[in-house]
Amino acid sequence: MYCQIRRIFNIKTHQIITVIAFLILSRFYVYAQQQQIENLDSLYYKFLLMHGKTDIPSNFITKGLSLEERKCGSGLFNSVKLNLNRFTPKQQIEIMKLLQRPELQTSIVSQSGRFRIHFDTTGSDAPAYSSLLSPYENALEVSMALDSAYNFEVNYLGYPPPPKDNGQGGDNLVDIYILYIGAGYYGSTNNEDIIDENKQTYTSFIEIDPAFGSNFYTHGLNAMRVTVAHELHHSIQLGNYTDRYDLDGFFYELTSTSMEEFVYDDVNDYYGYIKSYFNYPETPLSSTDGYSSATWNIFLQKRFGYDIIKRQWELMPTLRAMYAISSAIVEYKSSFTGEFNKYGTWMFFTNYRAVPGQYFEEAVHYPLVKIMSAIQFSQASSIVDLSSRAASHIFLPFVNTSNNDSLVAIISNGDVYSAVNSSNIPFDTKYTLYGESLSGERLLTENYSSTFEADDPAFWSVSEILNNVIVRADSMKQNIVNENDLFVFPNPYHNSTQSNIIFAFDGKPGEEVDVNIYTVGMKQVFSSEETVNSVVKGLNTYFGVELAGKDQNGKRLSSGVYIVVVKKGDDIIKGKFVVFN
């Protein structure tokens, strides 16, 4: 083909390359446009399906919506509104009709005076959560559920109330519309008028299903109650913190789904969704739908209390969700890496492995986490090469064929920076299990030891469970073991909440060293001659240097990955660390 083009057009080689490149780029551009149109069409048809429309392609009706997509329509509503100008004019007209507040036959105000509940007294949209109650009495149940959720989420937990809506719906009360949203949809919180351009906060209104019948995981009044708790918190999120659902939708749904459990502990609708995350623990937390990973917030609440979750939302206007999660945990004197691995051990002890009085309170009702195929182990050592994505778990099982011992290594990647910026990039690691206690770097029992290898061990945490008993639970942060090691603490370093950063290595107090910090593009941002000192952090003493997280000009290091190079005499010691702002 190349030669034919050259003979026919009689053009130079570099011109040929330009033509070919143009053709390739054009082809990719056309393909990208086609993909964009297909994605918009898919979004459009999902939005129609959400609203019970049937005038859509039959193949899409057959495909339908997943259980998770039908749990809450807030994300779909948000995505459609965000991309409104990209749809065709005909599609925009149809969408605008569906974005409007519905008009229903009547309304009542809750006893607290904070909510207005709109509903029909007759027809298919009339509330029918309990067949023993009239539509009006069912609407009263909604008003009581709203007041209960408000008392817990706002009065008890301390979240700010949903904002006033500028008289929409007849007054400044929070409006809830009871109507059929679409097949299997529990509810939706729909953003409306902008409040703060900088924070991207909005007024909103809520829609919930009128019956919660047989096509829902939970039915009737109980389904209504958890939906009210779920959607009310969405209204709080969108109105007071920020609306970045398009970037961090998992966090919005994770919080609202866990709020169902906090407000109505005895309903447990979230059981219907957590199985997908337990089946695929290798999924990055930031890539989950949020419904399936609600146990993460339940874990955090048990570990630190409710306030840590609220603190994450207070950080959300200026931080991406994974950064907010990590920063809040740091404020509670821990690390995301260590807590995420501990969460992995809690995920292991569920169902028939549940331990009364430990881990998740309702663990016996949870599914079993899916572990890898067991590795038969009968030799002196077993080496396994692994690949993992950021903010995900590996459950690696071994079976000793000589004595039937069962060992599971829970390996957690706590790289928050990559979870935000490159969650699909795999990181290679190696785990080695030894059939005696001396060969591995990690002593497990008198019969076992292990070694874990990774490029950046500070981002990883490993725990081992032998015959359903934890024999070692720790993070991979460790003291210096040889002269080529460089240990950075804390890593990741949060510039806004932590004062100094420690670079520890095999140095001697009083020794002079040169410290240089570079971006990953090898641009030098800091250089200084420093004196090695002993630095005490918690129960550990390190030898190295302690610096402010600033560049050569005294400005805070911006968010990103950095390389530190320490020159100690003729020795060069290197390390890597992450900075969050």
Coordinates of C-alpha atoms in Angstrom, one line a residue:
M1 CA 0.0 0.0 0.0
Y2 CA 2.9 2.4 0.9
C3 CA 4.6 1.9 -2.5
Q4 CA 1.3 2.2 -4.4
I5 CA 0.6 5.6 -2.8
R6 CA 4.1 6.8 -3.6
R7 CA 3.9 5.8 -7.3
I8 CA 0.4 7.2 -7.9
F9 CA 1.0 10.6 -6.2
N10 CA 4.7 10.9 -6.7
I11 CA 5.2 12.5 -3.3
K12 CA 8.1 12.5 -0.9
T13 CA 8.5 10.0 2.0
H14 CA 7.8 12.5 4.8
Q15 CA 4.7 13.6 2.9
I16 CA 3.6 10.0 2.6
I17 CA 4.0 9.5 6.4
T18 CA 2.0 12.7 7.0
V19 CA -0.8 11.4 4.7
I20 CA -0.8 8.0 6.4
A21 CA -0.8 9.6 9.9
F22 CA -3.7 11.9 8.8
L23 CA -5.7 8.9 7.6
I24 CA -5.0 7.0 10.8
L25 CA -5.9 10.0 13.0
S26 CA -9.0 10.7 10.9
R27 CA -10.1 7.1 11.3
F28 CA -9.6 7.3 15.1
Y29 CA -11.4 10.6 15.2
V30 CA -14.4 9.1 13.4
Y31 CA -14.3 6.1 15.6
A32 CA -14.1 8.3 18.7
Q33 CA -17.1 10.3 17.4
Q34 CA -19.1 7.1 16.8
Q35 CA -18.2 5.9 20.3
Q36 CA -19.3 9.3 21.7
I37 CA -22.6 9.1 19.9
E38 CA -23.2 5.5 21.0
N39 CA -22.4 6.4 24.6
L40 CA -24.8 9.4 24.5
D41 CA -27.5 7.2 22.9
S42 CA -27.0 4.6 25.7
L43 CA -27.3 7.4 28.3
Y44 CA -30.4 8.8 26.6
Y45 CA -32.1 5.4 26.4
K46 CA -31.3 4.6 30.0
F47 CA -32.9 7.9 31.0
L48 CA -36.0 7.1 29.0
L49 CA -36.1 3.6 30.5
M50 CA -35.7 5.1 34.0
H51 CA -38.9 7.0 33.4
G52 CA -40.8 4.0 32.1
K53 CA -40.7 5.0 28.4
T54 CA -41.0 2.1 25.9
D55 CA -40.4 4.0 22.6
I56 CA -36.7 2.9 22.5
P57 CA -34.8 0.2 20.5
S58 CA -36.0 -3.3 21.4
N59 CA -32.4 -4.5 21.9
F60 CA -31.9 -1.9 24.6
I61 CA -35.1 -2.9 26.3
T62 CA -33.9 -6.5 26.3
K63 CA -30.6 -5.4 27.8
G64 CA -32.4 -3.2 30.4
L65 CA -30.8 -1.8 33.5
S66 CA -28.7 -3.6 36.1
L67 CA -29.8 -4.0 39.7
E68 CA -27.2 -1.4 40.8
E69 CA -28.3 1.1 38.1
R70 CA -31.9 0.8 39.3
K71 CA -31.0 1.4 43.0
C72 CA -30.7 5.2 42.7
G73 CA -31.3 7.4 39.7
S74 CA -29.3 10.4 41.0
G75 CA -26.2 9.5 38.9
L76 CA -28.2 9.0 35.7
F77 CA -30.1 12.3 36.3
N78 CA -26.8 14.1 36.9
S79 CA -25.1 12.6 33.8
V80 CA -27.9 13.5 31.5
K81 CA -28.1 17.1 32.8
L82 CA -24.3 17.5 32.6
N83 CA -24.3 16.3 28.9
L84 CA -27.6 18.0 27.9
N85 CA -26.1 20.2 25.2
R86 CA -24.4 17.2 23.5
F87 CA -27.7 15.4 22.7
T88 CA -29.6 15.9 19.5
P89 CA -32.2 18.7 19.5
K90 CA -35.0 16.1 19.5
Q91 CA -33.4 14.2 22.4
Q92 CA -32.9 17.5 24.3
I93 CA -36.7 18.3 24.0
E94 CA -37.6 14.9 25.4
I95 CA -35.1 15.1 28.2
M96 CA -36.2 18.6 29.3
K97 CA -39.7 17.3 29.7
L98 CA -38.5 14.5 32.0
L99 CA -36.2 16.9 34.0
Q100 CA -39.2 19.0 35.2
R101 CA -40.7 18.5 38.6
P102 CA -43.8 16.3 38.4
E103 CA -47.3 17.7 39.1
L104 CA -49.2 15.5 41.5
Q105 CA -52.7 15.7 42.9
T106 CA -52.0 16.8 46.5
S107 CA -49.4 17.3 49.2
I108 CA -48.9 17.2 52.9
V109 CA -46.3 18.8 55.2
S110 CA -44.4 16.6 57.7
Q111 CA -44.9 17.0 61.4
S112 CA -41.5 18.8 61.7
G113 CA -42.5 21.3 59.1
R114 CA -39.3 20.6 57.0
F115 CA -40.7 18.4 54.2
R116 CA -43.5 18.6 51.7
I117 CA -44.6 15.3 50.4
H118 CA -46.4 15.4 47.0
F119 CA -48.6 12.4 45.9
D120 CA -51.6 11.2 44.0
T121 CA -54.7 10.0 45.9
T122 CA -55.9 7.8 43.0
G123 CA -54.3 6.0 40.1
S124 CA -51.1 3.9 39.7
D125 CA -48.9 6.6 41.3
A126 CA -50.9 6.7 44.6
P127 CA -48.6 5.6 47.5
A128 CA -49.3 1.9 48.4
Y129 CA -46.5 0.7 50.6
S130 CA -48.9 -1.1 52.9
S131 CA -52.2 -2.4 51.5
L132 CA -53.7 -1.9 55.0
L133 CA -53.3 1.9 54.6
S134 CA -54.9 4.5 52.4
P135 CA -52.8 6.6 50.1
Y136 CA -53.0 9.5 52.6
E137 CA -51.9 7.2 55.4
N138 CA -49.0 5.9 53.3
A139 CA -47.9 9.4 52.6
L140 CA -47.9 10.1 56.4
E141 CA -45.5 7.1 56.7
V142 CA -43.2 8.8 54.3
S143 CA -43.4 12.1 56.3
M144 CA -42.5 10.2 59.5
A145 CA -39.6 8.4 57.8
L146 CA -38.3 11.7 56.5
D147 CA -38.4 13.3 60.0
S148 CA -36.7 10.3 61.5
A149 CA -33.9 10.4 58.9
Y150 CA -33.5 14.1 59.3
N151 CA -33.2 13.7 63.1
F152 CA -30.5 11.2 62.7
E153 CA -28.5 12.7 59.8
V154 CA -28.8 16.4 60.7
N155 CA -29.6 16.6 64.4
Y156 CA -27.6 13.6 65.6
L157 CA -24.7 13.3 63.1
G158 CA -24.4 17.0 62.6
Y159 CA -24.7 17.3 58.8
P160 CA -26.1 20.6 57.5
P161 CA -29.7 20.4 56.4
P162 CA -30.7 20.4 52.7
P163 CA -30.8 24.0 51.4
K164 CA -34.0 25.9 50.6
D165 CA -35.2 25.6 47.0
N166 CA -36.2 29.2 46.2
G167 CA -40.0 28.5 46.4
Q168 CA -40.0 25.6 44.0
G169 CA -42.8 23.1 44.8
G170 CA -44.9 25.8 46.4
D171 CA -42.6 26.9 49.3
N172 CA -39.0 26.5 50.7
L173 CA -39.5 23.1 52.2
V174 CA -37.7 20.0 50.9
D175 CA -39.9 18.4 48.3
I176 CA -40.5 14.7 47.9
Y177 CA -42.5 13.4 45.0
I178 CA -44.1 9.9 45.2
L179 CA -44.5 8.4 41.7
Y180 CA -43.4 5.6 39.5
I181 CA -39.9 6.6 38.3
G182 CA -39.0 3.5 36.3
A183 CA -38.9 -0.3 36.6
G184 CA -37.1 -1.1 39.8
Y185 CA -35.9 2.4 40.7
Y186 CA -36.0 3.1 44.4
G187 CA -35.6 6.8 44.1
S188 CA -33.6 9.8 42.7
T189 CA -32.3 13.1 44.0
N190 CA -32.3 15.6 41.2
N191 CA -30.1 18.7 41.3
E192 CA -31.9 21.9 40.2
D193 CA -30.6 25.5 40.8
I194 CA -27.0 26.4 41.4
I195 CA -26.2 27.8 44.8
D196 CA -22.4 28.2 44.9
E197 CA -20.5 28.3 41.6
N198 CA -17.1 27.6 43.2
K199 CA -18.3 24.6 45.3
Q200 CA -20.8 23.5 42.7
T201 CA -23.7 23.1 45.1
Y202 CA -27.3 22.8 44.1
T203 CA -30.9 22.8 45.3
S204 CA -32.7 19.6 44.7
F205 CA -35.9 17.6 44.9
I206 CA -36.4 13.9 45.6
E207 CA -38.5 11.3 43.9
I208 CA -39.4 7.9 45.3
D209 CA -41.3 4.8 44.1
P210 CA -45.0 4.6 45.2
A211 CA -45.1 0.9 46.2
F212 CA -41.7 -0.9 46.2
G213 CA -43.4 -4.1 45.0
S214 CA -42.0 -7.6 44.1
N215 CA -39.4 -6.3 41.7
F216 CA -37.4 -4.7 44.5
Y217 CA -35.0 -6.5 46.9
T218 CA -36.8 -4.9 49.9
H219 CA -40.5 -4.2 49.7
G220 CA -43.2 -1.9 51.0
L221 CA -42.7 0.4 54.0
N222 CA -39.1 -0.8 54.8
A223 CA -38.0 -0.1 51.3
M224 CA -39.5 3.3 51.5
R225 CA -37.7 4.1 54.8
V226 CA -34.2 3.2 53.6
T227 CA -34.8 5.1 50.3
V228 CA -35.8 8.2 52.2
A229 CA -32.6 8.0 54.3
H230 CA -30.5 7.4 51.2
E231 CA -32.0 10.2 49.1
L232 CA -32.1 12.7 52.0
H233 CA -28.3 12.4 52.3
H234 CA -27.9 13.0 48.6
S235 CA -29.8 16.2 49.0
I236 CA -27.4 17.1 51.8
Q237 CA -24.4 16.2 49.7
L238 CA -25.5 18.2 46.6
G239 CA -26.7 21.2 48.6
N240 CA -23.8 21.7 51.1
Y241 CA -20.6 20.1 49.9
T242 CA -20.3 19.6 46.1
D243 CA -21.8 18.0 43.1
R244 CA -19.0 16.0 41.4
Y245 CA -21.0 12.9 40.9
D246 CA -19.5 12.6 37.4
L247 CA -16.0 12.2 38.9
D248 CA -16.7 10.4 42.2
G249 CA -20.1 8.9 41.9
F250 CA -19.0 5.8 43.9
F251 CA -18.5 8.0 47.0
Y252 CA -21.9 9.6 46.8
E253 CA -23.7 6.2 46.6
L254 CA -21.3 4.6 49.1
T255 CA -22.2 7.2 51.7
S256 CA -25.9 7.2 51.0
T257 CA -26.2 3.4 51.0
S258 CA -24.3 3.2 54.3
M259 CA -26.6 5.9 55.7
E260 CA -29.5 3.5 55.1
E261 CA -27.9 1.1 57.6
F262 CA -27.1 3.8 60.1
V263 CA -30.6 5.3 60.1
Y264 CA -32.6 2.0 59.7
D265 CA -30.3 -0.7 61.1
D266 CA -33.0 -3.4 61.0
V267 CA -33.9 -3.1 57.3
N268 CA -30.6 -4.2 55.6
D269 CA -31.6 -3.5 52.0
Y270 CA -27.8 -3.1 51.3
Y271 CA -27.4 -6.9 51.6
G272 CA -28.8 -7.1 48.0
Y273 CA -25.9 -5.2 46.6
I274 CA -22.7 -6.0 48.5
K275 CA -22.3 -9.4 46.8
S276 CA -20.8 -7.9 43.6
Y277 CA -17.9 -6.3 45.5
F278 CA -17.3 -9.4 47.6
N279 CA -17.2 -11.4 44.4
Y280 CA -14.6 -9.0 42.9
P281 CA -12.4 -7.6 45.6
E282 CA -9.8 -6.9 43.0
T283 CA -12.0 -4.0 41.9
P284 CA -10.5 -0.6 42.9
L285 CA -12.7 1.0 45.6
S286 CA -13.0 4.1 43.4
S287 CA -14.3 2.0 40.5
T288 CA -17.1 0.4 42.4
D289 CA -20.7 1.6 42.0
G290 CA -20.8 2.6 45.7
Y291 CA -23.8 0.5 46.6
S292 CA -21.7 -2.7 46.7
S293 CA -18.9 -1.2 48.7
A294 CA -21.1 0.4 51.5
T295 CA -19.4 -1.9 54.0
W296 CA -16.3 0.4 53.7
N297 CA -18.2 3.2 55.5
I298 CA -19.7 0.7 58.0
F299 CA -16.1 -0.5 58.7
L300 CA -14.9 3.1 59.2
Q301 CA -17.8 4.0 61.5
K302 CA -17.0 0.9 63.7
R303 CA -13.3 1.9 63.7
F304 CA -13.5 5.6 64.3
G305 CA -17.1 6.7 64.8
Y306 CA -19.5 8.6 62.6
D307 CA -17.6 11.9 62.4
I308 CA -14.8 10.5 60.2
I309 CA -17.4 10.1 57.4
K310 CA -18.7 13.7 57.8
R311 CA -15.1 14.9 57.8
Q312 CA -14.6 13.3 54.4
W313 CA -17.5 15.3 53.1
E314 CA -16.1 18.5 54.6
L315 CA -12.9 17.9 52.6
M316 CA -14.8 17.1 49.4
P317 CA -15.2 20.6 48.0
T318 CA -11.4 20.8 47.5
L319 CA -10.4 17.2 47.2
R320 CA -11.2 14.2 45.1
A321 CA -13.1 11.5 47.1
M322 CA -10.1 9.1 47.5
Y323 CA -7.9 12.0 48.7
A324 CA -10.7 13.1 51.2
I325 CA -11.0 9.5 52.5
S326 CA -7.2 9.3 53.0
S327 CA -6.8 12.7 54.5
A328 CA -9.6 12.1 57.0
I329 CA -8.0 8.8 58.1
V330 CA -4.7 10.6 58.5
E331 CA -6.4 13.1 60.8
Y332 CA -7.4 10.1 62.9
K333 CA -3.8 9.1 63.3
S334 CA -3.9 6.2 60.8
S335 CA -3.3 5.6 57.1
F336 CA -5.5 4.5 54.2
T337 CA -3.1 1.7 53.4
G338 CA -3.3 0.1 56.8
E339 CA -7.0 0.6 57.3
F340 CA -7.8 -0.7 53.8
N341 CA -6.0 -3.9 54.6
K342 CA -7.7 -4.2 57.9
Y343 CA -11.0 -3.8 56.0
G344 CA -9.9 -6.7 53.9
T345 CA -9.6 -8.9 56.9
W346 CA -13.1 -7.9 58.0
M347 CA -14.3 -8.9 54.6
F348 CA -12.7 -12.3 55.1
F349 CA -14.5 -13.0 58.4
T350 CA -18.1 -13.2 57.1
N351 CA -20.8 -15.8 56.6
Y352 CA -19.7 -19.1 58.2
R353 CA -16.3 -17.6 59.0
A354 CA -17.9 -14.8 61.1
V355 CA -16.5 -14.4 64.6
P356 CA -19.1 -13.4 67.2
G357 CA -18.4 -10.0 68.7
Q358 CA -15.7 -9.1 66.2
Y359 CA -15.5 -7.4 62.8
F360 CA -18.8 -6.6 61.1
E361 CA -21.7 -6.7 63.4
E362 CA -23.9 -8.4 60.8
A363 CA -21.1 -10.4 59.2
V364 CA -22.9 -13.7 59.4
H365 CA -25.4 -12.3 56.9
Y366 CA -22.8 -11.1 54.5
P367 CA -21.5 -13.2 51.5
L368 CA -18.1 -14.9 51.5
V369 CA -15.4 -12.9 49.8
K370 CA -14.1 -14.6 46.7
I371 CA -10.5 -15.7 47.0
M372 CA -8.2 -17.0 44.3
S373 CA -7.8 -20.7 43.5
A374 CA -5.8 -22.4 46.2
I375 CA -2.1 -23.0 45.6
Q376 CA -1.0 -26.5 46.7
F377 CA 1.9 -26.0 49.0
S378 CA 4.2 -28.9 50.1
Q379 CA 7.7 -27.7 49.3
A380 CA 10.2 -25.4 51.0
S381 CA 8.7 -22.3 49.4
S382 CA 6.1 -21.2 47.0
I383 CA 6.6 -18.1 44.9
V384 CA 3.6 -16.3 43.3
D385 CA 3.8 -13.4 40.9
L386 CA 0.8 -11.1 41.2
S387 CA -0.7 -8.0 39.7
S388 CA -3.1 -5.6 41.5
R389 CA -4.7 -2.3 40.8
A390 CA -4.8 0.7 43.2
A391 CA -7.1 0.6 46.2
S392 CA -7.9 -3.1 45.7
H393 CA -7.4 -6.4 47.5
I394 CA -5.9 -9.8 46.6
F395 CA -7.0 -12.8 48.6
L396 CA -4.2 -15.3 48.0
P397 CA -4.8 -18.8 49.4
F398 CA -2.4 -21.7 50.1
V399 CA -3.1 -25.2 51.2
N400 CA -0.3 -27.3 52.8
T401 CA -0.9 -30.8 51.4
S402 CA 1.2 -32.4 54.1
N403 CA -0.9 -31.2 57.0
N404 CA -4.0 -29.5 55.4
D405 CA -3.1 -26.1 56.9
S406 CA -4.9 -23.3 55.0
L407 CA -3.2 -19.9 54.8
V408 CA -4.7 -16.8 53.1
A409 CA -2.6 -13.8 52.5
I410 CA -4.6 -10.6 52.2
I411 CA -2.6 -8.2 50.0
S412 CA -4.0 -4.6 49.8
N413 CA -2.8 -1.9 47.4
G414 CA -3.3 1.5 49.2
D415 CA -2.0 3.8 46.4
V416 CA -4.6 6.6 46.7
Y417 CA -2.9 8.7 44.0
S418 CA -3.2 6.0 41.4
A419 CA -6.7 5.2 42.5
V420 CA -7.7 8.7 41.4
N421 CA -5.5 9.1 38.3
S422 CA -4.8 5.7 36.9
S423 CA -7.0 3.1 38.6
N424 CA -6.8 0.6 35.7
I425 CA -3.0 0.4 35.7
P426 CA -1.8 -2.9 37.2
F427 CA 1.1 -3.0 39.7
D428 CA 3.3 -6.1 39.8
T429 CA 4.2 -7.7 43.1
K430 CA 5.6 -11.0 44.4
Y431 CA 4.6 -13.0 47.4
T432 CA 6.7 -16.0 48.7
L433 CA 5.5 -18.4 51.4
Y434 CA 8.1 -20.6 53.2
G435 CA 7.5 -23.8 55.1
E436 CA 9.7 -22.7 58.0
S437 CA 10.2 -19.6 60.1
L438 CA 13.7 -18.3 59.1
S439 CA 13.8 -17.9 55.3
G440 CA 11.1 -15.1 54.9
E441 CA 11.4 -11.5 56.1
R442 CA 8.0 -11.8 57.8
L443 CA 7.7 -14.3 60.6
L444 CA 4.3 -15.8 60.7
T445 CA 4.5 -18.9 63.0
E446 CA 7.2 -21.4 64.0
N447 CA 6.3 -23.2 60.8
Y448 CA 5.8 -20.4 58.3
S449 CA 7.3 -17.2 57.1
S450 CA 6.8 -15.0 54.0
T451 CA 8.3 -12.3 51.9
F452 CA 6.4 -9.6 50.0
E453 CA 8.1 -7.6 47.3
A454 CA 6.8 -4.4 45.6
D455 CA 8.4 -1.4 44.0
D456 CA 6.8 0.9 46.6
P457 CA 6.2 -1.2 49.7
A458 CA 4.8 1.8 51.6
F459 CA 1.7 1.7 49.4
W460 CA 1.0 -1.9 50.3
S461 CA -0.2 -3.8 53.3
V462 CA -0.3 -7.6 53.9
S463 CA -2.0 -9.7 56.6
E464 CA -1.9 -13.5 56.9
I465 CA -4.7 -15.8 58.2
L466 CA -3.8 -19.4 59.1
N467 CA -6.6 -21.8 59.6
N468 CA -9.0 -18.8 60.0
V469 CA -6.8 -17.1 62.7
I470 CA -4.9 -13.9 62.0
V471 CA -1.2 -14.7 62.5
R472 CA 0.2 -11.4 61.2
A473 CA -1.6 -8.1 60.6
D474 CA 0.5 -5.1 59.7
S475 CA 1.3 -2.5 57.2
M476 CA 4.3 -2.9 55.0
K477 CA 5.9 0.3 56.5
Q478 CA 9.0 -1.0 58.2
N479 CA 12.4 0.0 59.6
I480 CA 15.4 0.2 57.4
V481 CA 16.8 -3.3 56.8
N482 CA 19.9 -2.5 54.6
E483 CA 22.0 0.4 53.5
N484 CA 20.2 0.8 50.2
D485 CA 16.7 1.3 51.7
L486 CA 15.1 4.7 52.0
F487 CA 11.9 4.9 54.0
V488 CA 9.5 7.9 53.5
F489 CA 7.0 8.7 56.2
P490 CA 4.2 9.6 55.9
N491 CA 3.7 8.3 52.4
P492 CA 1.4 9.5 51.0
Y493 CA 2.2 12.9 52.5
H494 CA -0.7 15.3 53.1
N495 CA 0.7 18.8 52.7
S496 CA -2.3 20.5 54.2
T497 CA -2.6 18.4 57.4
Q498 CA 0.9 17.2 58.1
S499 CA 3.9 19.5 59.0
N500 CA 7.0 17.5 58.1
I501 CA 8.1 14.5 56.0
I502 CA 10.8 12.1 57.1
F503 CA 13.4 10.5 54.8
A504 CA 15.0 7.7 56.8
F505 CA 17.9 5.5 55.7
D506 CA 21.0 3.8 57.1
G507 CA 22.7 7.0 58.3
K508 CA 24.6 8.0 61.4
P509 CA 23.7 11.0 63.6
G510 CA 25.7 14.1 62.7
E511 CA 26.5 12.7 59.2
E512 CA 26.2 15.3 56.4
V513 CA 24.1 14.3 53.3
D514 CA 22.8 15.9 50.2
V515 CA 19.0 15.7 49.7
N516 CA 17.5 16.3 46.2
I517 CA 13.8 16.0 45.3
Y518 CA 12.7 15.6 41.7
T519 CA 9.4 15.3 39.9
V520 CA 8.8 12.1 37.9
G521 CA 9.9 14.2 34.9
M522 CA 13.2 14.7 36.7
K523 CA 12.8 18.4 37.3
Q524 CA 14.6 19.3 40.5
V525 CA 12.4 21.1 42.9
F526 CA 14.5 20.9 46.1
S527 CA 18.2 20.6 47.0
S528 CA 19.8 21.0 50.3
E529 CA 22.7 19.8 52.5
E530 CA 21.2 18.2 55.7
T531 CA 22.5 16.7 58.9
V532 CA 21.3 13.2 59.9
N533 CA 19.4 13.1 63.1
S534 CA 17.3 10.6 65.1
V535 CA 13.6 11.1 64.6
V536 CA 11.0 9.6 66.9
K537 CA 7.6 8.8 65.4
G538 CA 5.2 6.9 67.7
L539 CA 7.1 3.9 69.0
N540 CA 9.8 3.9 66.3
T541 CA 13.1 5.8 66.1
Y542 CA 14.5 6.5 62.6
F543 CA 17.8 7.9 61.4
G544 CA 17.5 10.4 58.6
V545 CA 16.4 13.9 57.9
E546 CA 13.0 15.6 58.5
L547 CA 11.9 18.3 56.1
A548 CA 8.9 20.5 55.5
G549 CA 7.0 19.5 52.4
K550 CA 8.2 22.5 50.4
D551 CA 10.2 23.3 47.3
Q552 CA 13.3 25.4 46.9
N553 CA 11.3 28.6 47.1
G554 CA 9.5 27.7 50.3
K555 CA 6.2 26.9 48.5
R556 CA 4.3 23.7 49.4
L557 CA 5.0 20.8 47.0
S558 CA 2.0 20.4 44.7
S559 CA 0.1 17.1 44.5
G560 CA 2.0 14.4 42.6
V561 CA 4.7 11.7 42.7
Y562 CA 8.2 12.7 43.6
I563 CA 11.6 11.0 43.6
V564 CA 14.0 11.7 46.4
V565 CA 17.8 11.1 46.0
V566 CA 20.1 11.2 49.1
K567 CA 23.8 11.3 48.5
K568 CA 25.7 9.9 51.5
G569 CA 29.4 10.0 50.8
D570 CA 29.8 7.8 47.7
D571 CA 26.5 6.1 48.2
I572 CA 23.3 7.1 46.4
I573 CA 20.0 6.2 48.0
K574 CA 16.7 6.7 46.2
G575 CA 13.0 6.6 47.1
K576 CA 9.6 7.7 45.9
F577 CA 6.7 9.4 47.7
V578 CA 3.4 10.9 46.9
V579 CA 2.2 14.4 48.0
F580 CA -1.5 15.4 48.3
N581 CA -2.6 19.0 48.6

